[in-house]
Structure formats: structure tokens, C-alpha cells
XYZ file of C-alpha atoms in Angstrom:
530
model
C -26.133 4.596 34.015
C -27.088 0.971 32.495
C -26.695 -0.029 28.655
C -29.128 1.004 26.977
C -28.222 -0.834 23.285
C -28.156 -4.456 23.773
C -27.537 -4.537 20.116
C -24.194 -5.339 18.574
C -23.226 -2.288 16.095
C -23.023 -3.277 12.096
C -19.839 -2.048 10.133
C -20.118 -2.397 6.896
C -16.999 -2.969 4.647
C -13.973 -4.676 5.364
C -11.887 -2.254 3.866
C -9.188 -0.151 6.011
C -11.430 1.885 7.539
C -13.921 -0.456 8.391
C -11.276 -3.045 9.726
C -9.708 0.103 11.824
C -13.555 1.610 12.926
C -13.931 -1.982 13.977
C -10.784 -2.589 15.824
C -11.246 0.455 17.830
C -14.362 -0.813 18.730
C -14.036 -4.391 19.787
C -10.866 -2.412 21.470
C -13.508 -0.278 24.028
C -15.476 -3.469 24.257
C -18.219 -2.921 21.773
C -19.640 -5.973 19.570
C -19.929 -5.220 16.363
C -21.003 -7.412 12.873
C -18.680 -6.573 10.247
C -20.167 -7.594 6.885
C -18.012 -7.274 3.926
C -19.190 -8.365 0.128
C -15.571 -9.714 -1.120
C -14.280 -12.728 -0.304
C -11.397 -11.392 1.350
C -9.403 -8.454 2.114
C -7.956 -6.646 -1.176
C -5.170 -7.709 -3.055
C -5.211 -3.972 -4.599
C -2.662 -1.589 -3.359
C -4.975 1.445 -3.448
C -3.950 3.766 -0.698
C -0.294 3.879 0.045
C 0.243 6.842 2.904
C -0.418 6.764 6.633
C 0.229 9.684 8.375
C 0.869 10.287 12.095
C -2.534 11.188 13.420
C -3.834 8.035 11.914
C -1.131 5.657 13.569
C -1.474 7.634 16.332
C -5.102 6.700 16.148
C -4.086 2.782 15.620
C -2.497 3.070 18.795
C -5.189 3.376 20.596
C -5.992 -0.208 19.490
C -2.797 -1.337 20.467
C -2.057 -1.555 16.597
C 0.509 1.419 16.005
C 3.653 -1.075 16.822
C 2.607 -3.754 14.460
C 1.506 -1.231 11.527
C 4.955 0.216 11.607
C 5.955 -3.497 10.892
C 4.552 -3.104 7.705
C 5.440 0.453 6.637
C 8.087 3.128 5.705
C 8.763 5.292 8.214
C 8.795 8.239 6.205
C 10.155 11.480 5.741
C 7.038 13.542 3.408
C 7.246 14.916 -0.156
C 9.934 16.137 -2.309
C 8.531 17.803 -5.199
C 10.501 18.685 -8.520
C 9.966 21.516 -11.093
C 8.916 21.499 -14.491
C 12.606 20.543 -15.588
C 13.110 17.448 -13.367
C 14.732 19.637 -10.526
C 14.461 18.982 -6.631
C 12.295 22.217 -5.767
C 11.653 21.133 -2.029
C 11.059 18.770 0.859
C 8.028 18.740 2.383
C 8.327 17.188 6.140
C 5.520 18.545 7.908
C 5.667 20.162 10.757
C 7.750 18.984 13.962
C 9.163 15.838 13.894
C 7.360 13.471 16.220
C 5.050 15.525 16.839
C 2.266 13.287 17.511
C 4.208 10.384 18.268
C 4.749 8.663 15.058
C 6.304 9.967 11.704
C 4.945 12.286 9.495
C 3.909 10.335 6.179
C 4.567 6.643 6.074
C 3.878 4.660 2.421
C 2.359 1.023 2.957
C 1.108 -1.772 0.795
C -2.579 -1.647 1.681
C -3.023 -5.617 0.766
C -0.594 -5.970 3.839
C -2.116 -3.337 6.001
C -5.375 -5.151 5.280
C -4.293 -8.520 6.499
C -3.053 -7.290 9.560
C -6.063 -5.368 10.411
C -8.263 -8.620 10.209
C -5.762 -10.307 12.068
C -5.834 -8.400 15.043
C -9.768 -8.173 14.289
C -10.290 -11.812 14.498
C -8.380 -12.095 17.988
C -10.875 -9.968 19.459
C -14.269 -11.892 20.879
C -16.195 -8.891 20.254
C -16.618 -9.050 16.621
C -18.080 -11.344 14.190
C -17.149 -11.040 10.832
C -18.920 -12.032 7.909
C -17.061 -12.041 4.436
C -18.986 -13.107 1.144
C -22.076 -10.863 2.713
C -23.683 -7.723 0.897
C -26.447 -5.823 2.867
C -29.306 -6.109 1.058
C -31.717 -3.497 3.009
C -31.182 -1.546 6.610
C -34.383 0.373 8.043
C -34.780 1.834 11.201
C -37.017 0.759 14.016
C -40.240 2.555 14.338
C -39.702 2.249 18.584
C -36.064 3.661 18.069
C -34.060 0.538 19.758
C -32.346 -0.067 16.581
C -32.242 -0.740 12.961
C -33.406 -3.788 11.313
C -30.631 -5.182 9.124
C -30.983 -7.654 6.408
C -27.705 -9.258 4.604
C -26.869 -12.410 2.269
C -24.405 -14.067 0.147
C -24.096 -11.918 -3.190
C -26.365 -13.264 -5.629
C -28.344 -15.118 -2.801
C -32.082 -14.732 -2.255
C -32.135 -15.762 1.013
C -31.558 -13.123 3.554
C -30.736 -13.190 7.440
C -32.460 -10.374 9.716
C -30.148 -8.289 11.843
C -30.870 -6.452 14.698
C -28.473 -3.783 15.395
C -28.070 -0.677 17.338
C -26.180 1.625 14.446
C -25.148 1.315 11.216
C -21.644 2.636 10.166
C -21.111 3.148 6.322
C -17.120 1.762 5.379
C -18.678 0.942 1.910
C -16.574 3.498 -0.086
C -17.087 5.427 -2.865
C -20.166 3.354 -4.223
C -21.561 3.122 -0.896
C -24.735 0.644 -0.601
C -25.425 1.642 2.508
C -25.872 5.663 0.949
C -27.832 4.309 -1.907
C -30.075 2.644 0.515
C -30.849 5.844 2.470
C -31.151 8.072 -0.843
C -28.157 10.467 0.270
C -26.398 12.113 -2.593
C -22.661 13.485 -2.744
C -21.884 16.382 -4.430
C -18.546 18.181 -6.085
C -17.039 17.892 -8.917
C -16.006 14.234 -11.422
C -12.401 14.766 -12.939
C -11.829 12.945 -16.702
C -8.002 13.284 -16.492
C -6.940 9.412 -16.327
C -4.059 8.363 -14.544
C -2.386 4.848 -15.125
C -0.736 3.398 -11.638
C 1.350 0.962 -11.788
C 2.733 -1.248 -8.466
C 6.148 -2.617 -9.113
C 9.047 -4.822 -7.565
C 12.469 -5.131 -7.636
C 12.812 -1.175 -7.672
C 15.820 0.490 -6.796
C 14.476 3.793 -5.015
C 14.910 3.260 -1.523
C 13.907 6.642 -0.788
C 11.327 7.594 2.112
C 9.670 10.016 0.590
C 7.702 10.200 -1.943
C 8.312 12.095 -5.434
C 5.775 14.483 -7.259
C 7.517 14.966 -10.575
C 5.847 18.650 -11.938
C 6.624 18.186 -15.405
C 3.736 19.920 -17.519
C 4.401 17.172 -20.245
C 4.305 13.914 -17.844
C 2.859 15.153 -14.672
C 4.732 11.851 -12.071
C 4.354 10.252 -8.553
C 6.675 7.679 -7.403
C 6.027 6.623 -3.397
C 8.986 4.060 -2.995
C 8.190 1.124 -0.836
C 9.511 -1.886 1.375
C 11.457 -4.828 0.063
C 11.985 -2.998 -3.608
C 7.931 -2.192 -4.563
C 7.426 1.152 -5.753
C 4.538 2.449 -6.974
C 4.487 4.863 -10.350
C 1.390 6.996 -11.305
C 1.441 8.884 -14.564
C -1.271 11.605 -16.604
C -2.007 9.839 -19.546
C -2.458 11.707 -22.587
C -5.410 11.432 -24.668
C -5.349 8.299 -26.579
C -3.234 6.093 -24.195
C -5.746 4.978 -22.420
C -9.298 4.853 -20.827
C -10.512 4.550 -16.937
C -11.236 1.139 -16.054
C -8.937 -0.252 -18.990
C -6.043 -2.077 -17.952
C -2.851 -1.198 -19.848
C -0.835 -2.992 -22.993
C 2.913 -3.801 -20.908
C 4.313 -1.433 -23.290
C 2.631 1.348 -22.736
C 3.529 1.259 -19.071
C 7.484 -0.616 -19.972
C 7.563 3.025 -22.096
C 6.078 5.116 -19.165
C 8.521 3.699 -16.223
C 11.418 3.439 -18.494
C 13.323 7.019 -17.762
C 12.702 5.923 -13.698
C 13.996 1.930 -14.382
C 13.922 -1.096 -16.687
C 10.944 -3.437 -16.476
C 10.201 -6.950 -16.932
C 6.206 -8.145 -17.028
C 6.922 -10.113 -13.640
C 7.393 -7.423 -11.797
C 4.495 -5.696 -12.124
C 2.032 -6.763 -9.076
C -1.026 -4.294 -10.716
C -1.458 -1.816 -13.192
C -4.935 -0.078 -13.855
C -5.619 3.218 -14.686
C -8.153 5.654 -12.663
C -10.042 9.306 -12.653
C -10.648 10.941 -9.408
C -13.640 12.520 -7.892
C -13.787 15.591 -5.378
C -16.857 14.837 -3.389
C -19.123 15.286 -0.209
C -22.432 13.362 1.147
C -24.930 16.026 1.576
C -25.037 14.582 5.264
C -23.461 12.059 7.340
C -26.202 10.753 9.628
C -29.544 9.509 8.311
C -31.318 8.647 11.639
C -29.286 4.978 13.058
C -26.789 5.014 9.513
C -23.509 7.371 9.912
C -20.961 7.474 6.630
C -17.324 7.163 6.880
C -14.335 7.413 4.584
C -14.976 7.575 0.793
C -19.161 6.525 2.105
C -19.160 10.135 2.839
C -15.921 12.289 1.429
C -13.714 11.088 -1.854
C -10.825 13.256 -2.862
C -8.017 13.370 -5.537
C -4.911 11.462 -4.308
C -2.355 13.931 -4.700
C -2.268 14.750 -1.240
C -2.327 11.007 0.201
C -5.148 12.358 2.818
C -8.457 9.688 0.997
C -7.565 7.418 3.897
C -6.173 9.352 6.585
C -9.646 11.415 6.148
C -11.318 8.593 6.837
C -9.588 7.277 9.900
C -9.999 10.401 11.435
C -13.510 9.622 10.880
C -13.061 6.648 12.927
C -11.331 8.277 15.470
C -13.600 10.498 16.287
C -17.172 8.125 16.131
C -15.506 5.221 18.050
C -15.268 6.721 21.467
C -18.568 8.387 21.045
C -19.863 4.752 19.739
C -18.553 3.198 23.262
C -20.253 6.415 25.273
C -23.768 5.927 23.503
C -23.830 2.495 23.037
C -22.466 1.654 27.129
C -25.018 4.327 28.283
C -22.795 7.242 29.365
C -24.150 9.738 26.501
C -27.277 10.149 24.800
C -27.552 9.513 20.828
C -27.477 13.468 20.294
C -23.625 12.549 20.924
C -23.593 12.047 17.417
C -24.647 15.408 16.097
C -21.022 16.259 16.639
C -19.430 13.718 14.612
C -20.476 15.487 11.077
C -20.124 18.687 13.015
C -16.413 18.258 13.849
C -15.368 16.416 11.002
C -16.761 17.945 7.672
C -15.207 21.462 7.790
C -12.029 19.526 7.892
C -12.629 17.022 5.584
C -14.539 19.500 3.064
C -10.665 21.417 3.166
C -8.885 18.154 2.469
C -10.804 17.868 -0.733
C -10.342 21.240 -1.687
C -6.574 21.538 -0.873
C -6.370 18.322 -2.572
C -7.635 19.673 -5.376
C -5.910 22.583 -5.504
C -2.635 20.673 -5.322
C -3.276 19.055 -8.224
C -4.067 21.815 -10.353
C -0.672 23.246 -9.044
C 1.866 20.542 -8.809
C 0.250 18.053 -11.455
C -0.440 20.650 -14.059
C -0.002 20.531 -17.933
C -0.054 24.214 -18.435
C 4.022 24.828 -19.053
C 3.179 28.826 -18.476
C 1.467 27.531 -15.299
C 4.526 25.459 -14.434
C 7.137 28.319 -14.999
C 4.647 30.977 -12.523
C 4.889 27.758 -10.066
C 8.395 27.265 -9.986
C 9.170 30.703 -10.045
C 6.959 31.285 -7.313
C 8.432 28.044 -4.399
C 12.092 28.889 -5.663
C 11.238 32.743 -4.044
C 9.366 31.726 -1.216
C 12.484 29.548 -0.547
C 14.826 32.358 -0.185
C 13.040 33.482 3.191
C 12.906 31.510 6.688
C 9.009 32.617 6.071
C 8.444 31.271 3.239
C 10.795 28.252 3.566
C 9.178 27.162 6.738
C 5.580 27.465 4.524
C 6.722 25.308 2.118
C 8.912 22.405 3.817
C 6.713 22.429 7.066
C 3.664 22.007 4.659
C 1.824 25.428 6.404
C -0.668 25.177 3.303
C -2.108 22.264 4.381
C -5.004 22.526 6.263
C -4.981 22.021 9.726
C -7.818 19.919 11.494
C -9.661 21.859 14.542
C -13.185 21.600 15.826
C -14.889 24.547 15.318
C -18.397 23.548 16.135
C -19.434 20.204 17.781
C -18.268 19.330 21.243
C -15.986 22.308 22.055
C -16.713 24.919 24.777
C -14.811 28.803 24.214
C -12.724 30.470 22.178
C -9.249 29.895 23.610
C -6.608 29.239 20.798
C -6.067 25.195 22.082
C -9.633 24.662 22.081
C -10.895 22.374 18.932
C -7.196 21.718 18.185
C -5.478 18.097 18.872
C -3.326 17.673 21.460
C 0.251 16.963 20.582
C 1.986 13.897 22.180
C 5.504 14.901 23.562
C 7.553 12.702 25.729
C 6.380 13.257 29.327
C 8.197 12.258 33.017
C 5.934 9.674 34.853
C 6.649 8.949 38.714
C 7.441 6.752 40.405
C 10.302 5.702 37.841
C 10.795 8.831 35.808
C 10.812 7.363 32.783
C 10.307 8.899 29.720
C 6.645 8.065 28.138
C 4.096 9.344 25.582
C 1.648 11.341 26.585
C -1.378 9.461 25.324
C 0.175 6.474 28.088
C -1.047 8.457 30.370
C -4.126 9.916 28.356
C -6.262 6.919 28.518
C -9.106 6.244 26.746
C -11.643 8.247 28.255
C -11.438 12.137 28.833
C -8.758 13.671 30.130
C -8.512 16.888 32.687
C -5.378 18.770 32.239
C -4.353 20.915 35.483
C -1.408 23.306 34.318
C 0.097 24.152 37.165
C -3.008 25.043 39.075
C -2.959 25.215 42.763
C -4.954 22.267 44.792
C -8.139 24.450 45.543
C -8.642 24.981 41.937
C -8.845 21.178 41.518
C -11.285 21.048 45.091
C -13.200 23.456 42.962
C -13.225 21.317 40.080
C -14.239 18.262 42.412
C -16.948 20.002 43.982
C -19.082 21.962 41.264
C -22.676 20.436 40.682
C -22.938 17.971 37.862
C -26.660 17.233 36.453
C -26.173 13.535 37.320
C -23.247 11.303 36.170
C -20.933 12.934 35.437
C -18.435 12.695 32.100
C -15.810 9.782 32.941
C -12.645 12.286 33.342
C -8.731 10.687 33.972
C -7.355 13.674 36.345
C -3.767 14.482 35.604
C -1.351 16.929 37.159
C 0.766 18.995 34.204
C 4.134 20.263 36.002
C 5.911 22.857 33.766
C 8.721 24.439 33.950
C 11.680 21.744 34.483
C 9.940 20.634 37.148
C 9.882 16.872 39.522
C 5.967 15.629 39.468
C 5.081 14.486 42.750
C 5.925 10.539 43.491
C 2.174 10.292 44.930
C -0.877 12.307 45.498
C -4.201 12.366 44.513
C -4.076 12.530 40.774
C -1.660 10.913 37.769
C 0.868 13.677 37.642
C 3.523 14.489 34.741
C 6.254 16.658 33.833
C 8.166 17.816 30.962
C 10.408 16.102 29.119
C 12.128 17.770 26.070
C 10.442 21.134 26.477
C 7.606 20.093 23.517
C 4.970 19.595 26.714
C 5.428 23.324 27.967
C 5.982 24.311 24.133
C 2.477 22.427 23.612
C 0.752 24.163 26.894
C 2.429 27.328 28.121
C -0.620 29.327 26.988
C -3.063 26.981 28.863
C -0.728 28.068 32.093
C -2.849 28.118 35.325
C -6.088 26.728 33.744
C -7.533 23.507 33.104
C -7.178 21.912 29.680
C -9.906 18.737 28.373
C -8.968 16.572 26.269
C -11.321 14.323 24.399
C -10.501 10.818 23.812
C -9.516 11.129 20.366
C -7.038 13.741 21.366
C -8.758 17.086 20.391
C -9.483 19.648 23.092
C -12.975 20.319 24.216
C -12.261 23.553 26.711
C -9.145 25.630 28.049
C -11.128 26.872 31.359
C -9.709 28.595 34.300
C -11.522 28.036 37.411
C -14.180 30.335 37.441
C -15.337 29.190 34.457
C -15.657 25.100 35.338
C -19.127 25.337 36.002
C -20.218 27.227 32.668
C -17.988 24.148 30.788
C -19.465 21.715 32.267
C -22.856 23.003 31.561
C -22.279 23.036 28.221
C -20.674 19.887 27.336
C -23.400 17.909 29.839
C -26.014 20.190 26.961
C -24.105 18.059 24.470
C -23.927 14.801 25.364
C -27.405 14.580 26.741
């Protein structure tokens, strides 16, 4: 099938989920204008936590490597009672599991630069700092949308043509405002004073929620002695927007470590908002990242969220846009990712009320509450492998069935590649495109596979060979073959035994079929992306 957009796509913001949408883009070979109104990147450290899935994610852009040059590999959350005491450690779930660490604290200034970086190496993108759009309106003969941008304050504007629009624009979106879409949820007055320091001496990798109902605390230490400080102000101490007398934050930081005016690279204070866009597609515009989701910061997910936004629209950017899907590709994006994201706010919320609160009675039931939970392997694995977190998985979108992988993401265990045998990631061997698990299925399952009548093109599926079982893959045949190589592969797929396992390109799993049901898949995901 031939291109059928021979425009270039239009990001806007040049934040760090526009730079990483646009990365993964020029990445799969998709030109893109990136239009940003600042003059630069940020020199505001405003997110601070990457975790795996979203390196994992940056990997894909053959970024991963270099972000980890810039981060903490860390180790999660330790939070502390209402009396100052270590309650518990909050790792996640399986080291590793997706390839990368769990939680890893960054200076977003830094991940910023690097993005752009990398961004201006790659001939597919033009970007354009210093540029606000002004209007964006789409074409009456559906080729496009019609684009115009200019310098801020200009009056002369330039006329883009472009294919889609993609929203980056954060919380006060333009592009939103433009298309009259509305967010709704709930404003928060509480004001918080944050505070990014130097020459610290935490050299911790986690960071620190400090429960006290009288001083509610989060330290996230950094690299190279910065650590960051957020405290509840009380009433009177300050106002959102306001930046802070050095006292009142010397006085704040002072029970943590001593402070000198030069070593404070910002201090602002904040409220927080828990909010959705009523929808995430207006005709050519899609919203990403705080454009169409903001959420409190206490569970260091505002970003993450929206690079799993990114994740998921870039692949099915590089299908529409190259011809190999049809534009209803799309209705899948808000589909897979709001349940998800909607539960990030909430939990989010939730967290806050819990961990942050001012209530001492509240506190005490809290306390009370972890410290039992603690005394079981239950309840301890609840708490310290953070099992009240919720858990992405596509529930609607482009998933086929109701096995228990299906709509979940694919873990990324180490995995034996022939000829040499050497141990590899999985997503190596993924590639960019779909992938077709066979779990030990026998060769005329895969002929059937082969042979069952596609509409016309068919989906562009890498064919790989799953051996379980302690097991040598074959050193050549007709497919990419693997084989286990810790025991986290079978631990990942043992219930997907004998049957065929799909893997979308951003990792999640579209279908667990066995081979009688291959045509009735196909079907249905050829219904989707047509």
C-alpha cells in the first residue's frame, strides 16, 4: 500500500513529551514540525521520575543508554510514619522487569537537552523554537489540517500543511483551547513550595515521602549532590505562583541540611490539579501528556503518563501516516490509554490524601494499618511490590479475547539468541513492528498461520520461535527463534503454552490465540485497523 499523507506531522511543544513523541517519530522515519513557543528547552526541574516502561519506551529510539547517563538508577519509595519512622520500601514489582529500573529521579533541564540533541541529529524533523500556533483547522477534503504559527507577539503568520496535529502543549494546552475541548476533575488549593538544591548530602536512590501530619515532606535525592525538597505549606506561608523569602525555605530544609542562597537552583511554590480532556481526538488534533490528563505528583506518574501516551500513538502514527492502517487506527489510542491514565489520577490522588495527610487521627489509622499489613508475606508483598498501584492493560481498543496476557505489556527478560547464544533483551529481537509469538507450537500450526486468508495486506508481523523449557533454539530455520534465559521468559509465558502470542509494537499484547482461532484474530484486528 502507497503513502497516503505526504504531509509532515506537527508536534506541538518542546517539552519532554513532545521531544520524546518526536524522537520516536523521526526514529520510524516520519517528518514531523515541532513548534515550541519558548526560546529553548526549560531550565525548570519540573518532573523528576522516569520509570521503566518509559525508558523502556526511549529505547526504542535508541535513547534508553544515553538517558541513563543522566539519571539515578533507582530503587522506588521509602515512606516514613507520622513520627519520622522508616514504615517501608516501595520497589515495585520484579527487578528488571522490563529491562530498566524501576523509578529513576532526573533533572528534567538535562533530560530536555538531551532529547533535542538527539532530535536535531535526525533529518526528519524541523524544529521551530520562538513559534506559538496561532490557529489549526482541518481540511474540508480530509488530506490534512491547515496549520498557521508565528513568533509570539508577531502578526505575521506562516501556513502549514500537515497531516495530524499532536497536542504536547501541557496543562494550558493551546492546541485544546483551539478545538473548544474541556478537562474535567477536581483543582486542589493546598500549596506546596519545591525547592531544587545542590551540594546535598543524601545520596540515597530512592526517594522519601515524609508522612508527618504537621509537615507533610518529599525529598527525591539526585546526581552530583541536587536534591529536590517539596513541603505543604501552611496557611499564611505562602501563595501559588509566589516565589519564596530564602528564609522561609532556609527554615523549611533546615531539620534535612544547612543552606546557603547559592545553592538553591529554583524554588517556587505550586497547587495541583486532578484532571481529564473530555476526549482526546478532535478530528486531525490528538492530546498528549498534561494536553489531555494532569495529576497530583505524589506518585511521580504526570510524565510517565504521558510517555506512555507517546508510546502508544507513535507506531500507529508510522502505520497511518506510511499507508499500512487506515486513520480509524486512532480510535484506539484514547481507547487504550484513558482507563489507565483516568486510574493514575485517581490513585494519585488517593495517595495523597493517605501519605501526605494533615489529619494526625488519619495518620495514626495509616500507620497502624502498613505496620500490620507488614507482618504478613501478603500484605508485605502489597506494600513493597507497590500491588496498589494500578496496573496498565488494554481493555478495549486493539485487543482480540479474553485470555489473561491479552491487553497486558509484555515483560522483557533476558532471552538466548542463535547463532552465538548470547544473552539479549527481548525487545532486540521484538522489533519495531508486530511481533508473532509461537510458544512451543508445532510447525503446522505456524503453516496454518502462513496460510489463512488475509483481506489484502496483511499486518507487518516479525515471526519468532519461543522455546521453553531449558531448551537450545534452533541455529537456523525459518523464523527468529529464542529461548529462555533466567526462567523470567517461561515465568512471563507458560500460560500462553502451545498458542500464539501478538505483541504490538509498543509492547502490549493484542491476542493469545491457539490455532483454531487465527482466522477469527485476524478478522478482528484487520476490522480495526481498516
Amino acid at each position: 500500500m502507497t503513502t497516503t499523507h505526504q504531509h509532515p506531522v506537527l508536534v506541538v511543544g518542546g517539552g519532554p513529551v513532545g521531544l520524546t513523541l518526536a524522537n520516536l517519530l523521526a526514529a520510524r522515519g516520519v517528518p514531523l514540525i515541532l513548534v515550541e513557543r519558548n526560546p529553548s528547552t526549560s531550565d525548570e526541574a519540573k518532573a523528576i521520575s522516569l520509570d521503566d516502561e518509559s525508558l523502556r519506551t526511549l529505547h526504542t529510539a535508541q535513547l534508553a543508554d544515553k538517558v541513563l547517563e543522566v539519571v539515578v538508577p533507582g530503587t522506588g519509595t521509602r515512606y516514613y510514619d507520622r513520627k519520622g519512622r522508616s514504615l517501608f520500601h516501595a520497589r515495585g514489582p520484579q527487578p528488571y522487569r522490563l529491562g530498566y529500573p524501576f523509578k529513576n529521579q532526573f533533572a528534567q533541564p538535562e533530560l530536555e537537552q538531551l532529547l533535542l540533541d538527539e532530535l536535531k541529529s535526525r533529518p526528519e524533523a524541523d524544529i521551530r523554537f520562538s513559534t506559538e500556533l496561532v490557529t489549526v483547522t482541518d481540511n474540508v477534503d480530509g488530506t490534512g489540517a491547515t496549520a498557521e504559527i508565528c513568533a509570539p507577539g508577531d502578526t505575521e503568520t506562516e501556513t502549514l500543511q500537515v497531516s495530524w496535529v499532536l497536542a504536547c502543549d501541557g496543562g494550558r494546552s493551546t492546541v485544546r483551547e483551539l478545538r473548544g475541548i474541556d478537562m474535567t476533575g477536581t483543582s486542589y488549593q493546598d500549596v506546596w513550595l519545591v525547592a531544587d538544591t545542590t551540594g546535598d548530602h543524601h545520596d540515597e536512590r530512592y526517594g522519601m515521602h515524609h508522612g508527618t501530619p504537621d509537615r507533610p515532606t518529599v525529598i527525591v535525592p539526585g546526581r552530583g549532590g541536587r536534591c529536590r525538597y517539596e513541603f505543604l505549606l501552611h496557611p499564611g506561608e505562602g501563595e501559588k505562583g509566589v516565589e519564596p523569602d530564602f528564609e522561609t525555605l532556609r527554615r523549611l530544609v533546615a531539620p534535612y541540611r544547612p543552606l546557603t542562597e547559592d545553592q538553591v537552583e529554583r524554588c517556587t511554590t505550586y497547587t495541583f490539579n486532578a484532571v481529564i480532556a473530555d476526549r482526546w481526538r478532535d478530528g486531525r488534533v490528538l492530546l498528549l501528556g498534561d494536553a489531555a490528563h494532569m495529576m497530583p505528583p505524589f506518585a511521580g506518574q504526570g510524565l510517565n503518563s504521558g510517555i506512555r501516551d507517546a508510546a502508544n500513538l507513535a507506531w500507529k502514527i508510522d502505520d497511518v501516516w506510511h499507508g499500512r492502517a487506515a486513520a480509524s487506527l486512532f480510535d484506539s489510542y484514547e481507547a487504550e490509554r484513558r482507563p489507565h491514565a483516568t486510574a493514575m489520577v485517581r490513585y494519585s490522588e488517593r495517595l495523597g490524601d493517605v501519605v501526605m495527610t494533615t489529619d494526625r487521627r488519619r495518620a495514626l489509622v495509616r500507620d497502624i494499618a502498613a505496620r500490620t499489613l507488614l507482618r504478613t508475606p501478603p500484605g508485605r508483598r502489597y506494600l513493597t511490590e507497590m500491588r496498589f498501584r494500578p496496573h496498565a492493560r488494554h481493555e478495549a481498543g486493539l485487543v482480540v479475547g479474553d485470555h489473561a496476557l491479552t491487553g497486558t505489556q509484555l515483560p522483557q527478560p533476558r532471552v538466548l539468541v542463535p547463532p552465538s547464544l548470547h544473552p539479549q533483551w527481548l525487545d532486540e529481537v521484538l522489533g519495531r513492528s508486530f511481533a508473532l509469538l509461537g510458544v512451543d507450537v508445532p510447525e503446522a500450526a505456524w503453516r496454518l498461520f502462513d496460510t489463512t486468508h488475509w483481506p489484502d495486506d496483511r499486518l507487518d508481523i516479525k515471526r519468532i520461535d519461543v522455546l521453553l523449557g531449558d531448551r537450545l533454539p534452533p541455529a537456523a530455520g525459518a523464523r527468529d527463534a529464542v529461548a529462555d534465559a533466567d526462567g523470567r521468559l517461561e515465568e512471563a509465558l507458560a500460560t500462553a503454552r502451545n498458542r500464539f502470542v501478538l505483541v504490538k509494537p509498543d509492547r502490549y499484547i493484542a491476542a493469545v490465540m491457539g490455532p483454531d482461532e487465527i482466522p477469527a484474530v485476524i478478522a478482528a484486528l484487520y476490522k480495526e485497523t481498516r
